[in-house]
Short mmCIF file of C-alpha atoms and ligand atoms in Angstrom, two decimals:
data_model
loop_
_atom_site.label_atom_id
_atom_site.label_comp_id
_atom_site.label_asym_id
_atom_site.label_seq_id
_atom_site.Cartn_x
_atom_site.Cartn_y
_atom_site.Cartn_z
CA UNK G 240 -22.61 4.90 -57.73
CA UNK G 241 -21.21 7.50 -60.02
CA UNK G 242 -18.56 9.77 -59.48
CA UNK G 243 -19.83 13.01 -56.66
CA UNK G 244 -17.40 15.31 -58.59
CA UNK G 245 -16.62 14.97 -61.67
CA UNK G 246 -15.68 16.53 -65.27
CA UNK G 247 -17.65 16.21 -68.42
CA UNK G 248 -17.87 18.41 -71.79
CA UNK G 249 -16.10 21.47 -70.33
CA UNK G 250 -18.13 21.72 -67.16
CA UNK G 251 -17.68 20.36 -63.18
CA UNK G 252 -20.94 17.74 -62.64
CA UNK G 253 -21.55 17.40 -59.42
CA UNK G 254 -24.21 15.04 -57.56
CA UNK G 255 -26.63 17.61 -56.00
CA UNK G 256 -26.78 16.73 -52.35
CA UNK G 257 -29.41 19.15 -51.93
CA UNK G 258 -31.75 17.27 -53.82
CA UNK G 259 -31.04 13.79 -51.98
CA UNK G 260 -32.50 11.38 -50.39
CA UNK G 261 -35.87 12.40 -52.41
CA UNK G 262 -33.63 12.84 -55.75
CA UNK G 263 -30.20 11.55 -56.84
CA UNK G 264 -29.48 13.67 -59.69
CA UNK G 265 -26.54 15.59 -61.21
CA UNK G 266 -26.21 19.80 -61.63
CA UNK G 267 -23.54 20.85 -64.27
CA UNK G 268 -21.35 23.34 -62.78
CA UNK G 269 -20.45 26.23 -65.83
CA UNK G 270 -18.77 28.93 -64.28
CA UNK G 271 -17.16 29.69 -61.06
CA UNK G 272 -19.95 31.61 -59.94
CA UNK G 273 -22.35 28.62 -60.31
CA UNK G 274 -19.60 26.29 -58.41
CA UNK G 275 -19.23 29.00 -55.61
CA UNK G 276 -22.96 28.92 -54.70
CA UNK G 277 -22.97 25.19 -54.95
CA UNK G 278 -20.43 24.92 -52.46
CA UNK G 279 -21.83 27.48 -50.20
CA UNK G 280 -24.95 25.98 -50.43
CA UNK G 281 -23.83 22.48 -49.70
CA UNK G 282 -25.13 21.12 -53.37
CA UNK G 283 -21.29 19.86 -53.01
CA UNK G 284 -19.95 19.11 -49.21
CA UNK G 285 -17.48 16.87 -47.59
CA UNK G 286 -13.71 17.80 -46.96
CA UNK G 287 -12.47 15.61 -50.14
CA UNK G 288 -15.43 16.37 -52.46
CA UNK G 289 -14.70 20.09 -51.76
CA UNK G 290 -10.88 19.50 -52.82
CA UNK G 291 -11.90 18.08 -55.55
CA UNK G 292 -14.44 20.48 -56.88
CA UNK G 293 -11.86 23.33 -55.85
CA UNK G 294 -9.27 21.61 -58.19
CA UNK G 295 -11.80 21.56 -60.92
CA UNK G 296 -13.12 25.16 -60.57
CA UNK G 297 -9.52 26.22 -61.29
CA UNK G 298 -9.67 24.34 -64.51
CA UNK G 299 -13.00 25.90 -65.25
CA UNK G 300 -11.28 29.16 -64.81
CA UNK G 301 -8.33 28.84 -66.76
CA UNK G 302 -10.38 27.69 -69.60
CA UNK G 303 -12.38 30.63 -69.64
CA UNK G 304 -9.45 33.07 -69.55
CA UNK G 305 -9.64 36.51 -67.59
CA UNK G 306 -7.90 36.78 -63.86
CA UNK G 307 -7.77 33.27 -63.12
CA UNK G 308 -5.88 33.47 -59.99
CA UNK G 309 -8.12 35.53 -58.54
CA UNK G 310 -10.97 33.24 -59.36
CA UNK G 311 -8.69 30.62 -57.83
CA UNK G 312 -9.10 32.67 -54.69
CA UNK G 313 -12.71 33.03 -54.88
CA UNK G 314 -13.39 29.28 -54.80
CA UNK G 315 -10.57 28.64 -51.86
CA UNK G 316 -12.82 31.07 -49.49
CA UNK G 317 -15.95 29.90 -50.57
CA UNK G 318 -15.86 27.93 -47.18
CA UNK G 319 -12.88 28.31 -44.43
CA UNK G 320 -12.93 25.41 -42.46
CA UNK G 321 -11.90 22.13 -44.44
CA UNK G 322 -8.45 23.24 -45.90
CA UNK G 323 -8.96 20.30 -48.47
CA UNK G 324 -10.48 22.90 -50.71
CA UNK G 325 -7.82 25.51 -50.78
CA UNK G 326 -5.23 22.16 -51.23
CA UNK G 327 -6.77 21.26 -54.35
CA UNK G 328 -7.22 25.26 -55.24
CA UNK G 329 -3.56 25.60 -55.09
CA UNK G 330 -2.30 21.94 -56.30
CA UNK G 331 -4.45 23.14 -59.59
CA UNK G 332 -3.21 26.46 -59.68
CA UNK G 333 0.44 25.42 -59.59
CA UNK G 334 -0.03 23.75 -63.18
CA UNK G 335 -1.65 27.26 -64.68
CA UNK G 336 2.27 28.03 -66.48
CA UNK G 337 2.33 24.99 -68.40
CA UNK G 338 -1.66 26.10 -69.35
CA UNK G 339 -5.37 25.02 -68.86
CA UNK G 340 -5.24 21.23 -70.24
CA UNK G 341 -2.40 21.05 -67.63
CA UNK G 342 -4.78 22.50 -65.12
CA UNK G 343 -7.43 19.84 -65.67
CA UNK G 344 -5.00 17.34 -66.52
CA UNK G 345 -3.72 17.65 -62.60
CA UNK G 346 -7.16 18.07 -61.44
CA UNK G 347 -8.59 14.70 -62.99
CA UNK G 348 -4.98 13.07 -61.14
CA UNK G 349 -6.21 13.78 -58.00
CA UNK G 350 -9.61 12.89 -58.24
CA UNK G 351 -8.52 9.13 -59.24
CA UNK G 352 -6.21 9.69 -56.35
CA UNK G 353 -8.91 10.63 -53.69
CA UNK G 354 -11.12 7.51 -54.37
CA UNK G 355 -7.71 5.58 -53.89
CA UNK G 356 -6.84 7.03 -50.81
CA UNK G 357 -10.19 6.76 -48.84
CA UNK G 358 -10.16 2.97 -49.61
CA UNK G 359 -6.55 2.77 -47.87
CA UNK G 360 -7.37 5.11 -45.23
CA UNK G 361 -10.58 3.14 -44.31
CA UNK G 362 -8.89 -0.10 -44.90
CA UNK G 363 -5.99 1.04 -42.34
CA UNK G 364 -9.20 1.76 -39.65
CA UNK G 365 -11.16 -1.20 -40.38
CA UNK G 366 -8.09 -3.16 -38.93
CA UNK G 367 -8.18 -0.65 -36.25
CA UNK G 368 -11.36 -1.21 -35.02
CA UNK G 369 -11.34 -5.25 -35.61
CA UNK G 370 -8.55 -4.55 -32.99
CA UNK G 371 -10.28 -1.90 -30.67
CA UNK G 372 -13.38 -3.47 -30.13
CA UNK G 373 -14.29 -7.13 -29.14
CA UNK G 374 -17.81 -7.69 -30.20
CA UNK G 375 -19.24 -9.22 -33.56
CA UNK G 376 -20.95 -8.48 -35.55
CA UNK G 377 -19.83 -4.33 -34.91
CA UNK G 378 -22.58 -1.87 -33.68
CA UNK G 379 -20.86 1.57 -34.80
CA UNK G 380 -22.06 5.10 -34.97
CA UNK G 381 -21.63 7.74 -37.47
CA UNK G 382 -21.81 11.74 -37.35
CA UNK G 383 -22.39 14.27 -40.33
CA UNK G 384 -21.80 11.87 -43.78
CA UNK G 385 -18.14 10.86 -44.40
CA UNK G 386 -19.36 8.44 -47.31
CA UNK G 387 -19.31 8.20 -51.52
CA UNK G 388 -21.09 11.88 -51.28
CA UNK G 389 -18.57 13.51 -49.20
CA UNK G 390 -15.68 12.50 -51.53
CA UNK G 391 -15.29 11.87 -55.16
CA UNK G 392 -16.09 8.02 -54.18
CA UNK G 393 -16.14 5.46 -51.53
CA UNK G 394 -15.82 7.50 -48.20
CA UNK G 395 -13.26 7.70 -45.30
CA UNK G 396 -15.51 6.96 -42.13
CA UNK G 397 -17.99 5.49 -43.65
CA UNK G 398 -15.25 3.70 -46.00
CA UNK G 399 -14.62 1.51 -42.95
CA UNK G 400 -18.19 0.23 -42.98
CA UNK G 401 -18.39 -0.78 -46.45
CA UNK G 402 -14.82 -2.83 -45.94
CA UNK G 403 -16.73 -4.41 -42.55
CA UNK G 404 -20.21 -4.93 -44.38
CA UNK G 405 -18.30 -6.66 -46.83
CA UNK G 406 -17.22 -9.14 -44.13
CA UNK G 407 -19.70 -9.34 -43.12
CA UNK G 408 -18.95 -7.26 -39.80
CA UNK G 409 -21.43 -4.87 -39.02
CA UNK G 410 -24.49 -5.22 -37.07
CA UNK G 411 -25.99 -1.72 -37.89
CA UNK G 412 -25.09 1.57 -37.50
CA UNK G 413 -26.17 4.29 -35.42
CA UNK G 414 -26.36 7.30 -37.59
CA UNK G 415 -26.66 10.87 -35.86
CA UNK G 416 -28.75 13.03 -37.96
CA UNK G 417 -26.68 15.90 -37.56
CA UNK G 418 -28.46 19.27 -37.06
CA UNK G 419 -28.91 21.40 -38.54
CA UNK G 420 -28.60 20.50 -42.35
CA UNK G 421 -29.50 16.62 -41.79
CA UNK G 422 -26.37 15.11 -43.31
CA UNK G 423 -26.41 11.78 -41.42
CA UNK G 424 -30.70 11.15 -41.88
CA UNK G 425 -30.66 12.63 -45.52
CA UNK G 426 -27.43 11.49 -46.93
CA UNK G 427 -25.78 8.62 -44.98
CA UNK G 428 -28.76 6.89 -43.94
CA UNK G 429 -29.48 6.79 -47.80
CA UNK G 430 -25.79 5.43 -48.51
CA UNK G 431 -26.52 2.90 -46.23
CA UNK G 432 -29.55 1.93 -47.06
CA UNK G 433 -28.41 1.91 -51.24
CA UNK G 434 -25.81 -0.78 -49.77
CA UNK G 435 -27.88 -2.52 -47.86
CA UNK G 436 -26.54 -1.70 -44.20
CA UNK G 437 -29.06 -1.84 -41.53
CA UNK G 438 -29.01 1.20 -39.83
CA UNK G 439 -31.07 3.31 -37.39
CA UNK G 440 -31.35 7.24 -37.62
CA UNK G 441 -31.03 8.69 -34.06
CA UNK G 442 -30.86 12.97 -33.08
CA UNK G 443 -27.58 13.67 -32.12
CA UNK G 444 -28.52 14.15 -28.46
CA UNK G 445 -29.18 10.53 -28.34
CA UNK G 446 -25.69 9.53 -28.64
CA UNK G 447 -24.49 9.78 -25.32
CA UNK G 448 -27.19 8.01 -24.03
CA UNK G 449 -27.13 5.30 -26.61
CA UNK G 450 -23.42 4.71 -25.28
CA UNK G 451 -24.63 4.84 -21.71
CA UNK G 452 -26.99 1.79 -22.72
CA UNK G 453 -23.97 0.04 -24.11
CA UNK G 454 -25.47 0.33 -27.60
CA UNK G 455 -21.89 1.84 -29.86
CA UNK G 456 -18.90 -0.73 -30.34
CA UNK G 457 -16.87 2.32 -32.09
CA UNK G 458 -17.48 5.71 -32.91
CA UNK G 459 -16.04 6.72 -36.86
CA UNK G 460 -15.71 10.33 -37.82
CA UNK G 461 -14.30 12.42 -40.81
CA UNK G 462 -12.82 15.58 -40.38
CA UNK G 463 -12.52 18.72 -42.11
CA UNK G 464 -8.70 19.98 -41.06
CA UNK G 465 -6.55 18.33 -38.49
CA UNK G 466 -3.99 20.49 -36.86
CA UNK G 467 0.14 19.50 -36.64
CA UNK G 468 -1.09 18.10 -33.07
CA UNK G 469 -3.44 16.04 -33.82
CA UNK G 470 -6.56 18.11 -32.79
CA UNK G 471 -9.57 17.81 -35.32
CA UNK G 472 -12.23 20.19 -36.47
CA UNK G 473 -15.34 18.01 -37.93
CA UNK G 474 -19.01 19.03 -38.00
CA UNK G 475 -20.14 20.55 -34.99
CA UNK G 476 -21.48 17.97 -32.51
CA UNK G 477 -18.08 15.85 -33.04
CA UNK G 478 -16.50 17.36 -29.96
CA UNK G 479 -19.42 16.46 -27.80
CA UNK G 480 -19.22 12.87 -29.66
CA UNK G 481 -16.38 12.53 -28.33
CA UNK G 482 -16.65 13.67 -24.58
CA UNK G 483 -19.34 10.75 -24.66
CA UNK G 484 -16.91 8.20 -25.77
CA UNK G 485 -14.18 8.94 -24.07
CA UNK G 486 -16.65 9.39 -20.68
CA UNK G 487 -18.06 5.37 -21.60
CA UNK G 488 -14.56 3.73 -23.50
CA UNK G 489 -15.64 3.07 -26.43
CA UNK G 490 -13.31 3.91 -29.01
CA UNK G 491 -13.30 7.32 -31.54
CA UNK G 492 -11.54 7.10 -34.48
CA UNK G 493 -11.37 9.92 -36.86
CA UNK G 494 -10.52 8.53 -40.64
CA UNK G 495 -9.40 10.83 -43.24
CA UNK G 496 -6.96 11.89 -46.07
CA UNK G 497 -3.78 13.71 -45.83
CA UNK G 498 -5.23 16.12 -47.80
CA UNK G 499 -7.19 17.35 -44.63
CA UNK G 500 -3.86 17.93 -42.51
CA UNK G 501 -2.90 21.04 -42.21
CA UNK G 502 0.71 21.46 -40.70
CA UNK G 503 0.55 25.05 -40.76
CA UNK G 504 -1.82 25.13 -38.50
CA UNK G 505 -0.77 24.39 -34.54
CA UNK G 506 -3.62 23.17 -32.42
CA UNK G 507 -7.44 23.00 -33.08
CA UNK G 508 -7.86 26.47 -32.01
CA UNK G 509 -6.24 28.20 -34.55
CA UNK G 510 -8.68 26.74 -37.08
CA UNK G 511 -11.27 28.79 -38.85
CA UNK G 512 -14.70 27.37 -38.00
CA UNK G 513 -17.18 28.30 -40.41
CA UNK G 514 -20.57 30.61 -39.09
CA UNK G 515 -23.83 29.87 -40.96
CA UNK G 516 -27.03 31.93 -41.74
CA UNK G 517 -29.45 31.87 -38.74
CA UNK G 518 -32.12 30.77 -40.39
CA UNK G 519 -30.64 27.46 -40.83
CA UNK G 520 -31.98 26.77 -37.17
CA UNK G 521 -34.77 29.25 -36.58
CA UNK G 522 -36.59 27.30 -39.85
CA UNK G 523 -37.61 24.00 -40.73
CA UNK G 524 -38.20 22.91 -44.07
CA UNK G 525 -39.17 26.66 -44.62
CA UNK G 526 -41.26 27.03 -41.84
CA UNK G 527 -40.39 29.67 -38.97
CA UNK G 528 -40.23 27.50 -35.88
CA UNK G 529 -38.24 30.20 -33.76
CA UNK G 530 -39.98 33.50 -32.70
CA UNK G 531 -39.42 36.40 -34.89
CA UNK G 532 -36.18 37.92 -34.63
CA UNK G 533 -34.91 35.06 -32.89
CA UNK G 534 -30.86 35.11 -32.89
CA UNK G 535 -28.95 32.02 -33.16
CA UNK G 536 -25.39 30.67 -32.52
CA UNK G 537 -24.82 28.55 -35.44
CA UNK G 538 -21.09 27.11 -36.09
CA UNK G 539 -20.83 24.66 -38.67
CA UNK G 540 -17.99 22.94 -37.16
CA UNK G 541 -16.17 21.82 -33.76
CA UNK G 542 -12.79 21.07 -32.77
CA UNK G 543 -11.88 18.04 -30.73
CA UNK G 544 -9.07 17.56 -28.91
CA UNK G 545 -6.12 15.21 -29.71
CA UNK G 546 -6.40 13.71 -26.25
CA UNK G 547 -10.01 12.27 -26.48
CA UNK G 548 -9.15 10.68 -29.94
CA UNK G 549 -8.05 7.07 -29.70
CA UNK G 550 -6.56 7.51 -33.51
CA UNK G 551 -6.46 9.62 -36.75
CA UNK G 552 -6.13 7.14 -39.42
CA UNK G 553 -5.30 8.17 -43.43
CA UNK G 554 -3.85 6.64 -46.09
CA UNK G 555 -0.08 6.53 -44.44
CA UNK G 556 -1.44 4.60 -41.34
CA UNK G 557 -2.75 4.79 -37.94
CA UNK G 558 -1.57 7.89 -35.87
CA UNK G 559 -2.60 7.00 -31.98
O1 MRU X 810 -20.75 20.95 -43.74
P1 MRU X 810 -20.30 19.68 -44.40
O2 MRU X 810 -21.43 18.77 -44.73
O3 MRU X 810 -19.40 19.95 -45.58
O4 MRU X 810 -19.42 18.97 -43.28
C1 MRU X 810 -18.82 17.75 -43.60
C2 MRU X 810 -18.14 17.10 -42.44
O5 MRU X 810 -18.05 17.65 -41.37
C3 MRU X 810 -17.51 15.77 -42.69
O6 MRU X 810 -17.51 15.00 -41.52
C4 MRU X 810 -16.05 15.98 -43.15
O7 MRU X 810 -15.99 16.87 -44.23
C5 MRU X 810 -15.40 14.71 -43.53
S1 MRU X 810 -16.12 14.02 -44.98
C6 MRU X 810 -15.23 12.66 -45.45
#
């Protein structure tokens, strides 16, 4: 699978996740403009594919001259809640003295360095859950998509499946289809099923009850920011993932890059949790399904709390 963010003739390419499962093809990415609408249209999504991209819209910027930093800004606010984009924002920016091919230069570093760090981080887990859970072959559940698509390649959560496939490990995989913009049934159900992981696509108000039936092993999550103590915003149905499994024992285990820590921030509640357009609920598939005027509470992420987490695992290790 090709790179989801990349850098080719003086443009960002990006994998349009808008287009999958029905298409898997690329959109070239000119100016910042075109990169901020990706973004906020989730053409581009996931906590590391966003740093990346942010890193790489600062090149695009510097190359074309005028205000850069303030362009900088532009794409760091395009969406608040995964701080990975304004890290890779402001790990670009911080070359801009020494000039663009710096710029890029440091963005292309940490895109090799992402793909590296999600296969440590999910290699750290898989050893995790191998110790967390008895039963093999693993039945394990998924929420949002945390694979190839929501980095620059190979995943965190869904990292740890494709080091237990490889072991042949897993059983299948539960995968929430994560309302309202189908992550898990359009995009990791289609990583899964490109890699030959059986897999069944449940709504996300199955989970609980799938856990009741003694049906989930583990449950593996991304995350979007994780506060100094531990607490961890993620796409909104996390926290009640997590309720569930802490309610039935079976383990929750959040995987992710440092990149997605945020010391600055204190505890989950201080994070910025993203509102989306009503309409994201009150259609389907462009078809009005709500009654006119219909109003809608719509938050694009949740925070869970440190104490219903069994671990947050990245690259450095296993954090209980
Ligand atoms: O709104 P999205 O699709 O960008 O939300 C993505 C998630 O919540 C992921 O779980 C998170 O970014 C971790 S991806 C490795």
């Amino acid at each position: 699978m090709r790179r989801t963010v990349d850098w080719a003739d003086g443009a960002i390419v990006i994998v349009d996740q808008v287009a999958l499962p029905g298409e898997y093809r690329t959109l070239v990415l000119r100016t910042v403009t075109e990169l901020v609408d990706a973004i906020q249209r989730l053409a581009v999504r996931g906590a590391p594919a966003l740093g990346a991209a942010g890193a790489l819209g600062v090149a695009l910027a510097a190359y074309q001259g005028g205000d850069v930093r303030a362009e900088a800004d532009r794409i760091a606010h395009a969406r608040p809640t995964a701080v990975n984009l304004a890290w890779g924002v402001q790990r670009a920016l911080a070359q801009l003295p020494h000039g663009a091919d710096a710029v890029l230069a440091e963005a292309r570093a940490m895109l090799d360095e992402d793909e590296q760090r999600n296969r440590t981080a999910s290699a750290h887990a898989a050893e995790l859950v191998l110790d967390a859970c008895q039963r093999r072959p693993l039945r394990l559940l998924s929420h949002c998509n945390t694979g190839h698509l929501a980095t620059v390649a190979w995943g965190t959560a869904l990292g740890v499946v494709w080091h237990l496939h490889a072991r042949g490990l897993v059983e299948s995989v539960l995968v929430d289809e994560t309302r309202p913009l189908l992550q898990g049934s359009r995009l990791t159900a289609w990583e899964l099923e490109q890699a030959g992981v059986p897999y069944r696509v449940q709504p996300d108000g199955a989970a609980a009850a799938a856990m009741a039936r003694g049906l989930v092993d583990c449950v593996l999550v991304g995350a979007d920011r994780i506060a100094a103590n531990g607490d961890v915003a993620n796409k909104i149905g996390t926290y009640g993932l997590a309720i569930a499994a802490a309610h039935h024992g079976v383990p929750f285990v959040v995987v992710a890059p440092t990149s997605t820590v945020d010391k600055t921030i204190a505890t989950g509640s201080d994070i910025a949790i993203e509102e989306r357009a009503a309409a994201e609920l009150t259609e389907f598939g462009g078809t009005q399904i709500a009654p006119d005027g219909a109003a809608a509470f719509n938050p694009a992420f949740d925070v869970t709390p440190a104490k219903l987490i069994t671990a947050v695992v990245t690259e450095n290790g296993v954090y209980r």
